[in-house]
mmCIF file of N, CA and C in Angstrom:
data_model
loop_
_atom_site.group_PDB
_atom_site.id
_atom_site.type_symbol
_atom_site.label_atom_id
_atom_site.label_comp_id
_atom_site.label_asym_id
_atom_site.label_seq_id
_atom_site.Cartn_x
_atom_site.Cartn_y
_atom_site.Cartn_z
ATOM 1 N N UNK A 1 56.989 38.574 -12.272
ATOM 2 C CA UNK A 1 58.345 39.071 -12.129
ATOM 3 C C UNK A 1 58.929 39.425 -13.492
ATOM 4 N N UNK A 2 58.803 38.517 -14.453
ATOM 5 C CA UNK A 2 59.322 38.771 -15.791
ATOM 6 C C UNK A 2 58.539 39.907 -16.434
ATOM 7 N N UNK A 3 57.224 39.957 -16.172
ATOM 8 C CA UNK A 3 56.385 41.019 -16.729
ATOM 9 C C UNK A 3 56.849 42.384 -16.216
ATOM 10 N N UNK A 4 57.138 42.488 -14.926
ATOM 11 C CA UNK A 4 57.614 43.750 -14.358
ATOM 12 C C UNK A 4 58.962 44.138 -14.951
ATOM 13 N N UNK A 5 59.834 43.176 -15.125
ATOM 14 C CA UNK A 5 61.146 43.449 -15.715
ATOM 15 C C UNK A 5 60.982 43.964 -17.139
ATOM 16 N N UNK A 6 60.098 43.337 -17.909
ATOM 17 C CA UNK A 6 59.868 43.743 -19.289
ATOM 18 C C UNK A 6 59.306 45.160 -19.357
ATOM 19 N N UNK A 7 58.357 45.473 -18.496
ATOM 20 C CA UNK A 7 57.772 46.816 -18.467
ATOM 21 C C UNK A 7 58.834 47.841 -18.120
ATOM 22 N N UNK A 8 59.663 47.554 -17.141
ATOM 23 C CA UNK A 8 60.710 48.498 -16.740
ATOM 24 C C UNK A 8 61.753 48.676 -17.839
ATOM 25 N N UNK A 9 62.088 47.602 -18.530
ATOM 26 C CA UNK A 9 63.057 47.681 -19.617
ATOM 27 C C UNK A 9 62.510 48.524 -20.759
ATOM 28 N N UNK A 10 61.251 48.312 -21.088
ATOM 29 C CA UNK A 10 60.623 49.097 -22.147
ATOM 30 C C UNK A 10 60.555 50.564 -21.737
ATOM 31 N N UNK A 11 60.213 50.816 -20.479
ATOM 32 C CA UNK A 11 60.150 52.193 -19.985
ATOM 33 C C UNK A 11 61.504 52.877 -20.090
ATOM 34 N N UNK A 12 62.562 52.182 -19.707
ATOM 35 C CA UNK A 12 63.901 52.763 -19.807
ATOM 36 C C UNK A 12 64.253 53.039 -21.262
ATOM 37 N N UNK A 13 63.878 52.133 -22.152
ATOM 38 C CA UNK A 13 64.143 52.340 -23.574
ATOM 39 C C UNK A 13 63.410 53.542 -24.122
ATOM 40 N N UNK A 14 62.155 53.691 -23.727
ATOM 41 C CA UNK A 14 61.371 54.846 -24.172
ATOM 42 C C UNK A 14 61.983 56.134 -23.641
ATOM 43 N N UNK A 15 62.414 56.121 -22.377
ATOM 44 C CA UNK A 15 63.059 57.300 -21.801
ATOM 45 C C UNK A 15 64.312 57.660 -22.591
ATOM 46 N N UNK A 16 65.122 56.678 -22.883
ATOM 47 C CA UNK A 16 66.353 56.953 -23.630
ATOM 48 C C UNK A 16 66.059 57.450 -25.036
ATOM 49 N N UNK A 17 65.035 56.889 -25.674
ATOM 50 C CA UNK A 17 64.671 57.372 -27.002
ATOM 51 C C UNK A 17 64.230 58.832 -26.919
ATOM 52 N N UNK A 18 63.467 59.166 -25.891
ATOM 53 C CA UNK A 18 63.018 60.552 -25.727
ATOM 54 C C UNK A 18 64.196 61.479 -25.476
ATOM 55 N N UNK A 19 65.189 60.998 -24.752
ATOM 56 C CA UNK A 19 66.342 61.821 -24.431
ATOM 57 C C UNK A 19 67.299 61.979 -25.606
ATOM 58 N N UNK A 20 67.415 60.954 -26.438
ATOM 59 C CA UNK A 20 68.420 60.969 -27.503
ATOM 60 C C UNK A 20 67.889 61.417 -28.849
ATOM 61 N N UNK A 21 66.604 61.495 -29.014
ATOM 62 C CA UNK A 21 66.038 61.881 -30.294
ATOM 63 C C UNK A 21 65.785 63.374 -30.305
ATOM 64 N N UNK A 22 66.269 64.051 -31.296
ATOM 65 C CA UNK A 22 66.077 65.500 -31.342
ATOM 66 C C UNK A 22 64.993 65.912 -32.326
ATOM 67 N N UNK A 23 64.419 64.961 -33.083
ATOM 68 C CA UNK A 23 63.329 65.265 -33.994
ATOM 69 C C UNK A 23 62.231 64.247 -33.783
ATOM 70 N N UNK A 24 61.105 64.466 -34.427
ATOM 71 C CA UNK A 24 60.025 63.499 -34.336
ATOM 72 C C UNK A 24 58.866 64.047 -33.541
ATOM 73 N N UNK A 25 58.104 63.151 -32.924
ATOM 74 C CA UNK A 25 56.858 63.510 -32.259
ATOM 75 C C UNK A 25 57.044 63.795 -30.782
ATOM 76 N N UNK A 26 58.138 64.395 -30.440
ATOM 77 C CA UNK A 26 58.376 64.718 -29.039
ATOM 78 C C UNK A 26 57.610 65.964 -28.650
ATOM 79 N N UNK A 27 57.281 66.049 -27.381
ATOM 80 C CA UNK A 27 56.748 67.296 -26.871
ATOM 81 C C UNK A 27 57.923 68.229 -26.629
ATOM 82 N N UNK A 28 57.684 69.524 -26.684
ATOM 83 C CA UNK A 28 58.788 70.449 -26.409
ATOM 84 C C UNK A 28 59.411 70.222 -25.034
ATOM 85 N N UNK A 29 58.589 69.841 -24.047
ATOM 86 C CA UNK A 29 59.106 69.632 -22.693
ATOM 87 C C UNK A 29 60.081 68.460 -22.642
ATOM 88 N N UNK A 30 59.737 67.331 -23.279
ATOM 89 C CA UNK A 30 60.633 66.171 -23.228
ATOM 90 C C UNK A 30 61.894 66.420 -24.041
ATOM 91 N N UNK A 31 61.765 67.144 -25.137
ATOM 92 C CA UNK A 31 62.932 67.476 -25.949
ATOM 93 C C UNK A 31 63.877 68.384 -25.167
ATOM 94 N N UNK A 32 63.300 69.381 -24.486
ATOM 95 C CA UNK A 32 64.103 70.299 -23.679
ATOM 96 C C UNK A 32 64.774 69.559 -22.525
ATOM 97 N N UNK A 33 64.056 68.663 -21.880
ATOM 98 C CA UNK A 33 64.623 67.880 -20.786
ATOM 99 C C UNK A 33 65.793 67.042 -21.289
ATOM 100 N N UNK A 34 65.601 66.378 -22.413
ATOM 101 C CA UNK A 34 66.675 65.563 -22.978
ATOM 102 C C UNK A 34 67.906 66.385 -23.327
ATOM 103 N N UNK A 35 67.685 67.553 -23.901
ATOM 104 C CA UNK A 35 68.791 68.433 -24.261
ATOM 105 C C UNK A 35 69.548 68.889 -23.021
ATOM 106 N N UNK A 36 68.814 69.311 -22.012
ATOM 107 C CA UNK A 36 69.468 69.779 -20.788
ATOM 108 C C UNK A 36 70.216 68.648 -20.085
ATOM 109 N N UNK A 37 69.642 67.441 -20.101
ATOM 110 C CA UNK A 37 70.331 66.301 -19.483
ATOM 111 C C UNK A 37 71.630 65.988 -20.209
ATOM 112 N N UNK A 38 71.580 65.949 -21.524
ATOM 113 C CA UNK A 38 72.776 65.606 -22.312
ATOM 114 C C UNK A 38 73.871 66.658 -22.170
ATOM 115 N N UNK A 39 73.491 67.905 -21.890
ATOM 116 C CA UNK A 39 74.501 68.936 -21.677
ATOM 117 C C UNK A 39 75.305 68.681 -20.404
ATOM 118 N N UNK A 40 74.652 68.134 -19.390
ATOM 119 C CA UNK A 40 75.269 67.988 -18.071
ATOM 120 C C UNK A 40 75.695 66.565 -17.740
ATOM 121 N N UNK A 41 75.038 65.554 -18.358
ATOM 122 C CA UNK A 41 75.246 64.158 -17.964
ATOM 123 C C UNK A 41 75.356 63.241 -19.172
ATOM 124 N N UNK A 42 76.087 62.142 -18.986
ATOM 125 C CA UNK A 42 76.002 61.009 -19.895
ATOM 126 C C UNK A 42 74.845 60.168 -19.374
ATOM 127 N N UNK A 43 73.926 59.788 -20.259
ATOM 128 C CA UNK A 43 72.734 59.046 -19.866
ATOM 129 C C UNK A 43 72.947 57.575 -20.203
ATOM 130 N N UNK A 44 72.772 56.710 -19.210
ATOM 131 C CA UNK A 44 73.016 55.280 -19.365
ATOM 132 C C UNK A 44 71.744 54.520 -18.987
ATOM 133 N N UNK A 45 71.280 53.646 -19.885
ATOM 134 C CA UNK A 45 70.089 52.840 -19.603
ATOM 135 C C UNK A 45 70.423 51.756 -18.593
ATOM 136 N N UNK A 46 69.528 51.572 -17.655
ATOM 137 C CA UNK A 46 69.615 50.477 -16.690
ATOM 138 C C UNK A 46 68.438 49.556 -16.931
ATOM 139 N N UNK A 47 68.474 48.357 -16.392
ATOM 140 C CA UNK A 47 67.359 47.444 -16.568
ATOM 141 C C UNK A 47 66.062 48.026 -16.009
ATOM 142 N N UNK A 48 66.149 48.762 -14.931
ATOM 143 C CA UNK A 48 64.942 49.251 -14.289
ATOM 144 C C UNK A 48 64.903 50.769 -14.174
ATOM 145 N N UNK A 49 65.699 51.463 -14.960
ATOM 146 C CA UNK A 49 65.710 52.907 -14.865
ATOM 147 C C UNK A 49 66.806 53.520 -15.711
ATOM 148 N N UNK A 50 67.405 54.560 -15.171
ATOM 149 C CA UNK A 50 68.429 55.284 -15.916
ATOM 150 C C UNK A 50 69.494 55.777 -14.941
ATOM 151 N N UNK A 51 70.722 55.861 -15.436
ATOM 152 C CA UNK A 51 71.822 56.413 -14.646
ATOM 153 C C UNK A 51 72.314 57.676 -15.342
ATOM 154 N N UNK A 52 72.657 58.650 -14.538
ATOM 155 C CA UNK A 52 73.194 59.909 -15.048
ATOM 156 C C UNK A 52 74.603 60.069 -14.493
ATOM 157 N N UNK A 53 75.567 60.176 -15.386
ATOM 158 C CA UNK A 53 76.966 60.334 -14.987
ATOM 159 C C UNK A 53 77.386 61.755 -15.350
ATOM 160 N N UNK A 54 77.760 62.565 -14.363
ATOM 161 C CA UNK A 54 78.128 63.947 -14.650
ATOM 162 C C UNK A 54 79.278 64.040 -15.658
ATOM 163 N N UNK A 55 79.138 64.951 -16.602
ATOM 164 C CA UNK A 55 80.200 65.185 -17.591
ATOM 165 C C UNK A 55 81.345 65.988 -16.988
ATOM 166 N N UNK A 56 81.056 66.764 -15.966
ATOM 167 C CA UNK A 56 82.071 67.594 -15.310
ATOM 168 C C UNK A 56 82.930 66.704 -14.411
ATOM 169 N N UNK A 57 84.190 66.558 -14.753
ATOM 170 C CA UNK A 57 85.076 65.686 -13.974
ATOM 171 C C UNK A 57 85.329 66.215 -12.568
ATOM 172 N N UNK A 58 85.051 67.491 -12.336
ATOM 173 C CA UNK A 58 85.242 68.069 -11.008
ATOM 174 C C UNK A 58 84.001 67.910 -10.121
ATOM 175 N N UNK A 59 82.973 67.263 -10.637
ATOM 176 C CA UNK A 59 81.742 67.088 -9.875
ATOM 177 C C UNK A 59 81.995 66.236 -8.627
ATOM 178 N N UNK A 60 81.317 66.577 -7.544
ATOM 179 C CA UNK A 60 81.439 65.795 -6.317
ATOM 180 C C UNK A 60 80.578 64.536 -6.383
ATOM 181 N N UNK A 61 79.736 64.433 -7.405
ATOM 182 C CA UNK A 61 78.845 63.285 -7.599
ATOM 183 C C UNK A 61 79.417 62.398 -8.687
ATOM 184 N N UNK A 62 79.425 61.102 -8.433
ATOM 185 C CA UNK A 62 79.931 60.166 -9.444
ATOM 186 C C UNK A 62 78.827 59.621 -10.330
ATOM 187 N N UNK A 63 77.657 59.297 -9.719
ATOM 188 C CA UNK A 63 76.559 58.746 -10.509
ATOM 189 C C UNK A 63 75.234 58.961 -9.793
ATOM 190 N N UNK A 64 74.225 59.278 -10.593
ATOM 191 C CA UNK A 64 72.859 59.417 -10.103
ATOM 192 C C UNK A 64 72.048 58.321 -10.776
ATOM 193 N N UNK A 65 71.321 57.544 -9.983
ATOM 194 C CA UNK A 65 70.454 56.514 -10.532
ATOM 195 C C UNK A 65 69.007 56.887 -10.227
ATOM 196 N N UNK A 66 68.148 56.743 -11.246
ATOM 197 C CA UNK A 66 66.722 56.954 -11.065
ATOM 198 C C UNK A 66 66.049 55.638 -11.435
ATOM 199 N N UNK A 67 65.507 54.958 -10.435
ATOM 200 C CA UNK A 67 64.869 53.661 -10.628
ATOM 201 C C UNK A 67 63.515 53.694 -9.930
ATOM 202 N N UNK A 68 62.459 53.468 -10.696
ATOM 203 C CA UNK A 68 61.092 53.474 -10.154
ATOM 204 C C UNK A 68 60.782 54.760 -9.390
ATOM 205 N N UNK A 69 61.257 55.893 -9.874
ATOM 206 C CA UNK A 69 60.990 57.175 -9.249
ATOM 207 C C UNK A 69 61.848 57.492 -8.044
ATOM 208 N N UNK A 70 62.722 56.568 -7.671
ATOM 209 C CA UNK A 70 63.606 56.768 -6.521
ATOM 210 C C UNK A 70 64.965 57.225 -7.027
ATOM 211 N N UNK A 71 65.496 58.273 -6.407
ATOM 212 C CA UNK A 71 66.772 58.837 -6.825
ATOM 213 C C UNK A 71 67.857 58.446 -5.821
ATOM 214 N N UNK A 72 68.917 57.839 -6.345
ATOM 215 C CA UNK A 72 70.095 57.499 -5.551
ATOM 216 C C UNK A 72 71.275 58.278 -6.091
ATOM 217 N N UNK A 73 72.016 58.899 -5.203
ATOM 218 C CA UNK A 73 73.229 59.612 -5.589
ATOM 219 C C UNK A 73 74.397 58.894 -4.931
ATOM 220 N N UNK A 74 75.266 58.369 -5.760
ATOM 221 C CA UNK A 74 76.421 57.604 -5.289
ATOM 222 C C UNK A 74 76.004 56.507 -4.310
ATOM 223 N N UNK A 75 74.892 55.838 -4.624
ATOM 224 C CA UNK A 75 74.422 54.711 -3.828
ATOM 225 C C UNK A 75 73.566 55.071 -2.636
ATOM 226 N N UNK A 76 73.318 56.344 -2.408
ATOM 227 C CA UNK A 76 72.534 56.786 -1.253
ATOM 228 C C UNK A 76 71.190 57.352 -1.726
ATOM 229 N N UNK A 77 70.088 56.806 -1.194
ATOM 230 C CA UNK A 77 68.765 57.321 -1.518
ATOM 231 C C UNK A 77 68.564 58.655 -0.807
ATOM 232 N N UNK A 78 68.154 59.661 -1.584
ATOM 233 C CA UNK A 78 68.021 61.004 -1.038
ATOM 234 C C UNK A 78 66.588 61.506 -1.131
ATOM 235 N N UNK A 79 66.193 62.326 -0.174
ATOM 236 C CA UNK A 79 64.914 63.022 -0.235
ATOM 237 C C UNK A 79 65.068 64.199 -1.195
ATOM 238 N N UNK A 80 63.957 64.856 -1.499
ATOM 239 C CA UNK A 80 64.013 66.015 -2.379
ATOM 240 C C UNK A 80 64.923 67.100 -1.838
ATOM 241 N N UNK A 81 64.824 67.390 -0.547
ATOM 242 C CA UNK A 81 65.658 68.434 0.046
ATOM 243 C C UNK A 81 67.137 68.038 0.041
ATOM 244 N N UNK A 82 67.423 66.773 0.366
ATOM 245 C CA UNK A 82 68.807 66.312 0.333
ATOM 246 C C UNK A 82 69.363 66.381 -1.086
ATOM 247 N N UNK A 83 68.507 66.079 -2.060
ATOM 248 C CA UNK A 83 68.916 66.152 -3.458
ATOM 249 C C UNK A 83 69.252 67.594 -3.837
ATOM 250 N N UNK A 84 68.443 68.528 -3.400
ATOM 251 C CA UNK A 84 68.708 69.943 -3.671
ATOM 252 C C UNK A 84 70.009 70.391 -2.998
ATOM 253 N N UNK A 85 70.215 69.941 -1.771
ATOM 254 C CA UNK A 85 71.448 70.296 -1.063
ATOM 255 C C UNK A 85 72.675 69.739 -1.795
ATOM 256 N N UNK A 86 72.552 68.551 -2.330
ATOM 257 C CA UNK A 86 73.687 67.868 -2.962
ATOM 258 C C UNK A 86 73.935 68.312 -4.400
ATOM 259 N N UNK A 87 72.827 68.547 -5.160
ATOM 260 C CA UNK A 87 72.968 68.835 -6.591
ATOM 261 C C UNK A 87 72.728 70.292 -6.967
ATOM 262 N N UNK A 88 72.225 71.062 -6.049
ATOM 263 C CA UNK A 88 71.938 72.464 -6.353
ATOM 264 C C UNK A 88 70.900 72.598 -7.439
ATOM 265 N N UNK A 89 71.202 73.401 -8.455
ATOM 266 C CA UNK A 89 70.233 73.670 -9.522
ATOM 267 C C UNK A 89 69.925 72.442 -10.375
ATOM 268 N N UNK A 90 70.785 71.441 -10.380
ATOM 269 C CA UNK A 90 70.518 70.215 -11.143
ATOM 270 C C UNK A 90 69.449 69.344 -10.492
ATOM 271 N N UNK A 91 69.106 69.602 -9.252
ATOM 272 C CA UNK A 91 68.111 68.774 -8.555
ATOM 273 C C UNK A 91 66.779 68.788 -9.288
ATOM 274 N N UNK A 92 66.339 69.932 -9.753
ATOM 275 C CA UNK A 92 65.064 70.005 -10.462
ATOM 276 C C UNK A 92 65.085 69.181 -11.736
ATOM 277 N N UNK A 93 66.200 69.192 -12.433
ATOM 278 C CA UNK A 93 66.361 68.403 -13.647
ATOM 279 C C UNK A 93 66.242 66.907 -13.343
ATOM 280 N N UNK A 94 66.922 66.463 -12.309
ATOM 281 C CA UNK A 94 66.895 65.053 -11.928
ATOM 282 C C UNK A 94 65.499 64.663 -11.420
ATOM 283 N N UNK A 95 64.868 65.544 -10.684
ATOM 284 C CA UNK A 95 63.515 65.258 -10.196
ATOM 285 C C UNK A 95 62.530 65.101 -11.360
ATOM 286 N N UNK A 96 62.706 65.874 -12.422
ATOM 287 C CA UNK A 96 61.836 65.714 -13.592
ATOM 288 C C UNK A 96 61.990 64.313 -14.186
ATOM 289 N N UNK A 97 63.209 63.809 -14.207
ATOM 290 C CA UNK A 97 63.435 62.446 -14.719
ATOM 291 C C UNK A 97 62.714 61.443 -13.827
ATOM 292 N N UNK A 98 62.715 61.672 -12.524
ATOM 293 C CA UNK A 98 62.095 60.718 -11.600
ATOM 294 C C UNK A 98 60.589 60.636 -11.777
ATOM 295 N N UNK A 99 59.969 61.661 -12.374
ATOM 296 C CA UNK A 99 58.528 61.656 -12.579
ATOM 297 C C UNK A 99 58.118 61.037 -13.913
ATOM 298 N N UNK A 100 59.079 60.755 -14.782
ATOM 299 C CA UNK A 100 58.745 60.123 -16.069
ATOM 300 C C UNK A 100 58.279 58.698 -15.831
ATOM 301 N N UNK A 101 57.273 58.295 -16.600
ATOM 302 C CA UNK A 101 56.780 56.921 -16.438
ATOM 303 C C UNK A 101 57.442 55.997 -17.439
#
């Protein structure tokens, strides 16, 4: 149990480092993903994943959580199609985050 928690915490930290670092040994894809995320969302580390809070105050979404590859929008677990219906063009961006290890 503690081992799983530690692995998830380290994974979230690595994700945040990839998202917040603009130089270094990043791949262009991870750098681009981080840049696009920061343009649209505030990124918050969770113990077992990451939360994305829309920067647009007029957004109909309050928070997106990605934990263990599962995406929750405002507390509701959504399928890929439901995510596309709810987030529109941002769905692909969020889905990319869900595939990060």
